[in-house]
Each structure stands twice: as structure tokens, then as C-alpha cells.
PDB file of C-alpha atoms in Angstrom:
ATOM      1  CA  UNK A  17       0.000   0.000   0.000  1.00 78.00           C
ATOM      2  CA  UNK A  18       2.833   2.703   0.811  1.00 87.00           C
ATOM      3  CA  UNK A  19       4.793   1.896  -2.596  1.00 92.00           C
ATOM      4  CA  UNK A  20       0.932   2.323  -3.757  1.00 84.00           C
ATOM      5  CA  UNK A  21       0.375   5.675  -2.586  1.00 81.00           C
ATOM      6  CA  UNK A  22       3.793   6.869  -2.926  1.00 90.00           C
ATOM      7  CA  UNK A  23       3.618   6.036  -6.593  1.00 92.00           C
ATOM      8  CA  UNK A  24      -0.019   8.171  -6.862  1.00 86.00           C
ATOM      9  CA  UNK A  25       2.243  10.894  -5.049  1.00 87.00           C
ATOM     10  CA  UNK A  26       5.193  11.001  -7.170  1.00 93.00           C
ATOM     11  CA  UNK A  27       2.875  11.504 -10.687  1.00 92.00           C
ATOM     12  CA  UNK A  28       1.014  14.021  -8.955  1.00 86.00           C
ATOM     13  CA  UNK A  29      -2.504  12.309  -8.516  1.00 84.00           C
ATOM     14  CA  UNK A  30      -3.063  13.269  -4.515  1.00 82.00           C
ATOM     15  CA  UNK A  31      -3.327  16.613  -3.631  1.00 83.00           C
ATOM     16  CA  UNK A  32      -3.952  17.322   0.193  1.00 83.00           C
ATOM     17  CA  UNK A  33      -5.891  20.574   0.522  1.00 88.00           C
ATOM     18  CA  UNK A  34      -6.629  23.275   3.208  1.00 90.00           C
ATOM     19  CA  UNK A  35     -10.116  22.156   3.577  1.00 90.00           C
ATOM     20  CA  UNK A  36     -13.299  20.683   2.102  1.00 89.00           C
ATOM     21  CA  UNK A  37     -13.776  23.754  -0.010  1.00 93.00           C
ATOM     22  CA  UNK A  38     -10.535  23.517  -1.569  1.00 94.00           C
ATOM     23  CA  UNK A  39     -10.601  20.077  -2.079  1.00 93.00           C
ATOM     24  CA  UNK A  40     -14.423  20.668  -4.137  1.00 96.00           C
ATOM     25  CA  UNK A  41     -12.553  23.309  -6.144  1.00 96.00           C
ATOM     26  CA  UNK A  42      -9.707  21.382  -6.903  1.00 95.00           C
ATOM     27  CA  UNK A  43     -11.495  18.232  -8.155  1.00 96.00           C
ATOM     28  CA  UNK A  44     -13.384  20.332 -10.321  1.00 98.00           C
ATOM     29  CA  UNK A  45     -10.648  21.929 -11.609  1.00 97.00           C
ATOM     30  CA  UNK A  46      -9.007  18.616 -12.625  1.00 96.00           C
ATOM     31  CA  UNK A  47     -12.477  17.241 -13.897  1.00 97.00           C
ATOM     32  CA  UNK A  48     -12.767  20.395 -16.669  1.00 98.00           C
ATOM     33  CA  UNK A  49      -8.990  19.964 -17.085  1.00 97.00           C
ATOM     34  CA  UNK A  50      -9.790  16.827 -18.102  1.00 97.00           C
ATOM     35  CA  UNK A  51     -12.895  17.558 -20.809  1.00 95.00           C
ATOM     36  CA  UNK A  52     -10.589  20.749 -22.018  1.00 95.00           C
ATOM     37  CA  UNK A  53      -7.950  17.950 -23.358  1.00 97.00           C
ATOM     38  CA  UNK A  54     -11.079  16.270 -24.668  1.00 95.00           C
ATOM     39  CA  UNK A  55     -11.564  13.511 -22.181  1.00 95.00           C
ATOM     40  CA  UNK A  56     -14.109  11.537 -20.705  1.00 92.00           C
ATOM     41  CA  UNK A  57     -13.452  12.407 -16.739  1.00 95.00           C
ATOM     42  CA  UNK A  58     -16.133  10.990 -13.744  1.00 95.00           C
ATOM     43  CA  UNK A  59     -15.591  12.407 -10.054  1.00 96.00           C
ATOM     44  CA  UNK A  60     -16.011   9.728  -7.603  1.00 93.00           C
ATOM     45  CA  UNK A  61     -16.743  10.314  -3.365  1.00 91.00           C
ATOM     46  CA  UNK A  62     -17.810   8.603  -0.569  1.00 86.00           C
ATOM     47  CA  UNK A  63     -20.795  10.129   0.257  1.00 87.00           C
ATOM     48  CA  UNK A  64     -24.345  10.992  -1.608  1.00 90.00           C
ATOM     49  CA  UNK A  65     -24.059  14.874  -0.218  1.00 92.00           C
ATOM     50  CA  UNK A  66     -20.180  14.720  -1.584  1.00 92.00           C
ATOM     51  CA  UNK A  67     -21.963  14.230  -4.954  1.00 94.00           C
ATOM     52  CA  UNK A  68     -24.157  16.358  -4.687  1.00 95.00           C
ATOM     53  CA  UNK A  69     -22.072  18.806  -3.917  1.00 96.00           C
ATOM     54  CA  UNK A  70     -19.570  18.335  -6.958  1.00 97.00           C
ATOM     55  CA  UNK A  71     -22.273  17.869  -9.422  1.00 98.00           C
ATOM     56  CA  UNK A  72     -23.724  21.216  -8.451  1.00 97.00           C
ATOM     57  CA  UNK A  73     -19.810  22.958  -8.601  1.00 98.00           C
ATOM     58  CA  UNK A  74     -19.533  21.485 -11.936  1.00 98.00           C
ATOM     59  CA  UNK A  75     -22.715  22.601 -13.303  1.00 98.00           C
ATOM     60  CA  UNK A  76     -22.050  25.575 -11.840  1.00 98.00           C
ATOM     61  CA  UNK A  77     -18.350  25.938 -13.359  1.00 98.00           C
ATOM     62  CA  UNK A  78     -19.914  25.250 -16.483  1.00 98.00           C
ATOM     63  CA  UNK A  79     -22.642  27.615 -16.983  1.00 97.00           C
ATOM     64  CA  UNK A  80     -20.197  30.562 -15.979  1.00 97.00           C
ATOM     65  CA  UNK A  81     -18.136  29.385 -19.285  1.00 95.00           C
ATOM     66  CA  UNK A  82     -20.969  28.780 -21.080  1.00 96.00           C
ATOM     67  CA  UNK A  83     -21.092  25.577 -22.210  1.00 96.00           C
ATOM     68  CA  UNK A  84     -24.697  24.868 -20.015  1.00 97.00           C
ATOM     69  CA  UNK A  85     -27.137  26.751 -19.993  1.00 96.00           C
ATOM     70  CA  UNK A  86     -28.936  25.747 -16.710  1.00 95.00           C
ATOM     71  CA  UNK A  87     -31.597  28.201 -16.979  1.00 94.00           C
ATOM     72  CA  UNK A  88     -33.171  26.325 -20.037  1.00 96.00           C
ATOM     73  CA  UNK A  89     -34.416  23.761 -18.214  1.00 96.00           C
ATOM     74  CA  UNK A  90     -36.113  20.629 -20.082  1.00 96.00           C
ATOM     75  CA  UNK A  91     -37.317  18.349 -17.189  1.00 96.00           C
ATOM     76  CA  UNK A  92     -36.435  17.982 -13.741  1.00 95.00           C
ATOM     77  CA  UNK A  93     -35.963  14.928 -11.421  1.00 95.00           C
ATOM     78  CA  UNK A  94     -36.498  14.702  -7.830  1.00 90.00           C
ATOM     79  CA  UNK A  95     -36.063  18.551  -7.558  1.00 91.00           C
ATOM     80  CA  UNK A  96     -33.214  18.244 -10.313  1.00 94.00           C
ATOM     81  CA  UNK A  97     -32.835  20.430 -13.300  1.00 96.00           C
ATOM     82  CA  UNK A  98     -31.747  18.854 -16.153  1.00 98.00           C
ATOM     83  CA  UNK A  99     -30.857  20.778 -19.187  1.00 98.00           C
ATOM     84  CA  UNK A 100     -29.446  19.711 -22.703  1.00 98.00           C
ATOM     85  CA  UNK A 101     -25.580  18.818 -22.218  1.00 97.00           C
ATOM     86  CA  UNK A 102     -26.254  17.549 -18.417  1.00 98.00           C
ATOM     87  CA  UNK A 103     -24.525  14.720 -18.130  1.00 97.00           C
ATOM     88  CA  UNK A 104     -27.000  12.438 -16.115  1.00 97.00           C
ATOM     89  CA  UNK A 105     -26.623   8.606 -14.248  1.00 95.00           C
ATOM     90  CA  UNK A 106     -30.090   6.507 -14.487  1.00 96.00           C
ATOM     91  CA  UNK A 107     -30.683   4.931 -11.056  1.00 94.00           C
ATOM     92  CA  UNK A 108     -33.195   2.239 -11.739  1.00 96.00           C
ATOM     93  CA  UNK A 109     -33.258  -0.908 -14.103  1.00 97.00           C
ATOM     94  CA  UNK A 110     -36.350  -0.180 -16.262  1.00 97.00           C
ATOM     95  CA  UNK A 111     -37.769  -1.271 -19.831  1.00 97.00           C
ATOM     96  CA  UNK A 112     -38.862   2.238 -20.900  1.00 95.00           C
ATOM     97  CA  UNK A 113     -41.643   2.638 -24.150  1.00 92.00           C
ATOM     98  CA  UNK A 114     -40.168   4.584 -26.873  1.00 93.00           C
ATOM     99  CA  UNK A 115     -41.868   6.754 -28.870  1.00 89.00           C
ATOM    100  CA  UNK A 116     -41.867   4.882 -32.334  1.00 86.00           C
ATOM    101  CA  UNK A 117     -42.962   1.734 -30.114  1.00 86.00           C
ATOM    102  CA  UNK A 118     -40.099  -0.356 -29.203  1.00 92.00           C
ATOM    103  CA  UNK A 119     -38.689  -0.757 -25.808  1.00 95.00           C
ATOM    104  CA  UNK A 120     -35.534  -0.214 -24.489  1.00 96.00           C
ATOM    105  CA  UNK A 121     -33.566  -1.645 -21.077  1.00 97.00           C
ATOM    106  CA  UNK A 122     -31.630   0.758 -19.200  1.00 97.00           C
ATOM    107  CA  UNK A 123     -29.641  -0.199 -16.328  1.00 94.00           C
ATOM    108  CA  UNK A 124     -29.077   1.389 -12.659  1.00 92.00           C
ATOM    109  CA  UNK A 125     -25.814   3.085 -13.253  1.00 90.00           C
ATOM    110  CA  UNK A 126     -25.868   3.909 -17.348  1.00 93.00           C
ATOM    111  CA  UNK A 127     -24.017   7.525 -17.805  1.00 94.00           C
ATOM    112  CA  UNK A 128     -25.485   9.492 -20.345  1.00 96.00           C
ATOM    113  CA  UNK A 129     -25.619  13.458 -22.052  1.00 97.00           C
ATOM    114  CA  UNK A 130     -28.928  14.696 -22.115  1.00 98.00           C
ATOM    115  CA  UNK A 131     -29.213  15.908 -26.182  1.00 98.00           C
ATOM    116  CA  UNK A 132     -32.362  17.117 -26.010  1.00 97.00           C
ATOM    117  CA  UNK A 133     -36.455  17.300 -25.190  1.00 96.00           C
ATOM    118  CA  UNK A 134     -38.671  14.824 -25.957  1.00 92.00           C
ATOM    119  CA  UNK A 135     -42.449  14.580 -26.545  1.00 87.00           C
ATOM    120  CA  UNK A 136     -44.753  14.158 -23.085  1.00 89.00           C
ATOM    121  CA  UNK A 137     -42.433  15.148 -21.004  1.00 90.00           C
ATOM    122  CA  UNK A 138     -39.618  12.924 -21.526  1.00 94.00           C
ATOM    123  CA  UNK A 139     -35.836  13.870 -22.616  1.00 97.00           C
ATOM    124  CA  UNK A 140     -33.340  12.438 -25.031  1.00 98.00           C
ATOM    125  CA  UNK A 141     -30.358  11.047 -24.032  1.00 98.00           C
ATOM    126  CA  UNK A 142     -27.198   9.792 -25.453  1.00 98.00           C
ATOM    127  CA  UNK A 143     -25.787   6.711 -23.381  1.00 96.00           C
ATOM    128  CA  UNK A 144     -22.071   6.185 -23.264  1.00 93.00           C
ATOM    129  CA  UNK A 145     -22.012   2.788 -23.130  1.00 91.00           C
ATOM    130  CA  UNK A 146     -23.510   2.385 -27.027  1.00 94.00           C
ATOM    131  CA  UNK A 147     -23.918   5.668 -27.860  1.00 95.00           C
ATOM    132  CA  UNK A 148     -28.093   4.846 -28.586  1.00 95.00           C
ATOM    133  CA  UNK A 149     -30.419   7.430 -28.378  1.00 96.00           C
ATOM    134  CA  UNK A 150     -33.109   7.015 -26.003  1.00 96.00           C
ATOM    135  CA  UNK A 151     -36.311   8.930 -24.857  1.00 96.00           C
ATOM    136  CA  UNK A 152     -36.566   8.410 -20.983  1.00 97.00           C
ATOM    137  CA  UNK A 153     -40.354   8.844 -20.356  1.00 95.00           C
ATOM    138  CA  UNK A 154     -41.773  11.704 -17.730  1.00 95.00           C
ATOM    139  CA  UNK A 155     -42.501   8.539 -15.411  1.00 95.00           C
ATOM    140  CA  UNK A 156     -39.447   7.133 -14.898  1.00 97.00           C
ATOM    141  CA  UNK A 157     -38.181  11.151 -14.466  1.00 97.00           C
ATOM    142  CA  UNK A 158     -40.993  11.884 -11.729  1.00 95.00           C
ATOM    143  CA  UNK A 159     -39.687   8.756  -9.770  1.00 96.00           C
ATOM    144  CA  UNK A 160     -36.720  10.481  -9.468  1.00 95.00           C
ATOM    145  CA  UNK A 161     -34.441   7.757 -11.310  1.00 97.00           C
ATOM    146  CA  UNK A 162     -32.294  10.768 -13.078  1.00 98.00           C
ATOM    147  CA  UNK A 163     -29.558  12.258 -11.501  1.00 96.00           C
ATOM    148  CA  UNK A 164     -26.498  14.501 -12.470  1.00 97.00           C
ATOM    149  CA  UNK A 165     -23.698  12.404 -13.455  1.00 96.00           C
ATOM    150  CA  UNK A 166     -20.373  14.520 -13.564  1.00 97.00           C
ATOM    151  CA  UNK A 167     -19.487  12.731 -10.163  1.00 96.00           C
ATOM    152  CA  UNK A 168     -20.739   9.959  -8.741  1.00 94.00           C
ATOM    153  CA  UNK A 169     -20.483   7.885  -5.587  1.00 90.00           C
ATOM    154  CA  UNK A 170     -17.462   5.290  -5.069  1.00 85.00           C
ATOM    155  CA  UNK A 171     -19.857   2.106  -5.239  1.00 82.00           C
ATOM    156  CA  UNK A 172     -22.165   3.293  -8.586  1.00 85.00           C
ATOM    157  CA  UNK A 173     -18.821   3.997 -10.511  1.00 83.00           C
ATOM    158  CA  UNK A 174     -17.355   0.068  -9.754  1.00 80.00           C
ATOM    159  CA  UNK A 175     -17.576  -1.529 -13.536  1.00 77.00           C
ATOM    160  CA  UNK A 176     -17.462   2.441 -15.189  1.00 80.00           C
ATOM    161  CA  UNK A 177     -14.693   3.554 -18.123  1.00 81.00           C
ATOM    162  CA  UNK A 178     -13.203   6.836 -18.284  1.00 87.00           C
ATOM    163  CA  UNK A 179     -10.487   8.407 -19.325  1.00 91.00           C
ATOM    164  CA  UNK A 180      -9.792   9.952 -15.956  1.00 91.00           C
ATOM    165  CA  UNK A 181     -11.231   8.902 -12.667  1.00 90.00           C
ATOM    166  CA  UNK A 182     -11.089  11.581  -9.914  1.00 93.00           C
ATOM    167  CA  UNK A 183     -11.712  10.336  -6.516  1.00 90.00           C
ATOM    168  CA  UNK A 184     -12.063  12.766  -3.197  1.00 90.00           C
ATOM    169  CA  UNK A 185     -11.694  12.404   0.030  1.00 83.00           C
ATOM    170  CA  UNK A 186     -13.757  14.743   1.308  1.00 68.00           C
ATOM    171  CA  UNK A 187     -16.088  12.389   3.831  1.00 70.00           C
ATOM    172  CA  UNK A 188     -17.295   9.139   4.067  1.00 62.00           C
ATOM    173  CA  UNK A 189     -13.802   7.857   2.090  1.00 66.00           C
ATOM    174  CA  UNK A 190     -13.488   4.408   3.994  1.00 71.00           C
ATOM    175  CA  UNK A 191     -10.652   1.755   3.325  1.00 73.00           C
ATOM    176  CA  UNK A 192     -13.121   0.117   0.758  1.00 75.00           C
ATOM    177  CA  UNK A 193     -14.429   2.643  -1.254  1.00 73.00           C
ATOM    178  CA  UNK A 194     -10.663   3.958  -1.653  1.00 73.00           C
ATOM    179  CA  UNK A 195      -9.825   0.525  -3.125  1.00 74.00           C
ATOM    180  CA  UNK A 196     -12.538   0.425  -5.563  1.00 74.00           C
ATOM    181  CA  UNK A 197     -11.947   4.048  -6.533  1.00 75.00           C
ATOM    182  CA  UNK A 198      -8.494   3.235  -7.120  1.00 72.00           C
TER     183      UNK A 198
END
């Protein structure tokens, strides 16, 4: 474990900060590094209210540059407002109508970008794992089974691929979460 962490250390990939603050800024820093050199970047923590608190920096990060527009809000789910470019995590294993008839599966943990609006309610999104295009009906968004997904937590990230993987400490990081994170 110490030739481990001393290894993370030497490349630069743990930075100690001041406080919990500094440690949100600094993760989202390296997480729109990241898309800037046009990579596919996830922040991971420990906690749901970690999450929620770096999805909510990032969104926040972004709209100041412009690249979301978070007042042009296309659905929301449980109290969530989800725009076109969000990127979003679907919470629920569902079979979800589609609006030329066919059916599609989605799984409890599929990453997607929201592309756009759909009819009744729904949005359009784009998931990573095949890059399909799927409506995800106003039902399955009033159960509250969309979330922002620009970080997620430790355990709903285990089986994910990106480019860069950002973990932080900031609570709730426990022996086994920093494993699977790692």
C-alpha cells in the first residue's frame, strides 16, 4: 500500500488541501482539465451529499463558461434540473416505451448526455455505453431515477470507463471505497 500511494504521489494524482472547499474546487478543476484535453473524466466520493455537492460545482463551473445553460431547463428529477448537455446517471433498471414503439432496457448506473427534449415530457439522451439514443419517459423522471452524473459515488462507478477517474476524500472515504476508486 505505501509503494501504492507513494507512486499516486510522485505523478502528482493526490493533492492534500486546506479544507473541504478547496478540495471541491480542486477536483473540479481537474475534472474540466480533463474535458478541455477532450476527455471523458467521472468524479467519484464517498458520500451521496459529496456528490451532490460536486455535481452542483460542476454545473455551476460550467454555466459561468458557457457551455450549459442551466436556466433552459427541459425536465427535472427529484427537484433536479436537467438541461441539454447535463450529463446524467439513471438509477433504476427499467424497460422504458419509446416513442416509435419499441422498448428499451436501461440499467441502474448507465451515464449518459442529455441531447435534447422529448415529446410528453420525456428527454433524449445519449448513453455512453452504445452511444443509442433514447427517450426516458416523464414517469421514470418523476420517480426520481435521473440524476447529475459529472461525479458519482465510489460504489455506482465500480464496472465504469473513463479516461480519468477523480476520486475525493472529502467524507465518508473508507478503506473500501478507496480501493474500488483506485
Amino acid at each position: 500500500v505505501r509503494l501504492a500511494v507513494a507512486t499516486y504521489r510522485d505523478h502528482d494524482r493526490v493533492v492534500i488541501t486546506d479544507d473541504g472547499d478547496a478540495m471541491i474546487t480542486s477536483a473540479v478543476d481537474r475534472y474540466l482539465d480533463a474535458l478541455a484535453a477532450g476527455q471523458r473524466p467521472v468524479l467519484m466520493a464517498g458520500t451521496n451529499a459529496t456528490v451532490s455537492r460536486l455535481n452542483h460545482a460542476v454545473r455551476e463551473r460550467l454555466a459561468q463558461r458557457g457551455a450549459l445553460d442551466t436556466n433552459a431547463i427541459v425536465a427535472a428529477s427529484h427537484g433536479r434540473h436537467l438541461v441539454v448537455g447535463d450529463r446524467v446517471v439513471l438509477r433504476r433498471n427499467a424497460t422504458i416505451p419509446q416513442p416509435a414503439g419499441a422498448e428499451v432496457r436501461v440499467r441502474n448506473s448507465d451515464a449518459a448526455t442529455i441531447t435534447a427534449p422529448g415529446p410528453h415530457g420525456s428527454i433524449v439522451v445519449r448513453r455512453d455505453t452504445d452511444r443509442a439514443e433514447i427517450a426516458i419517459d416523464a414517469e421514470y423522471l418523476s420517480q426520481g431515477w435521473v440524476d447529475h452524473g459529472y461525479a458519482v459515488t465510489a460504489h455506482r462507478a465500480q464496472g465504469g470507463t473513463w479516461d480519468q477517474a477523480i476520486a475525493v476524500g472529502l467524507d465518508g472515504l473508507y478503506r473500501e471505497a478507496a480501493y474500488v476508486q483506485l
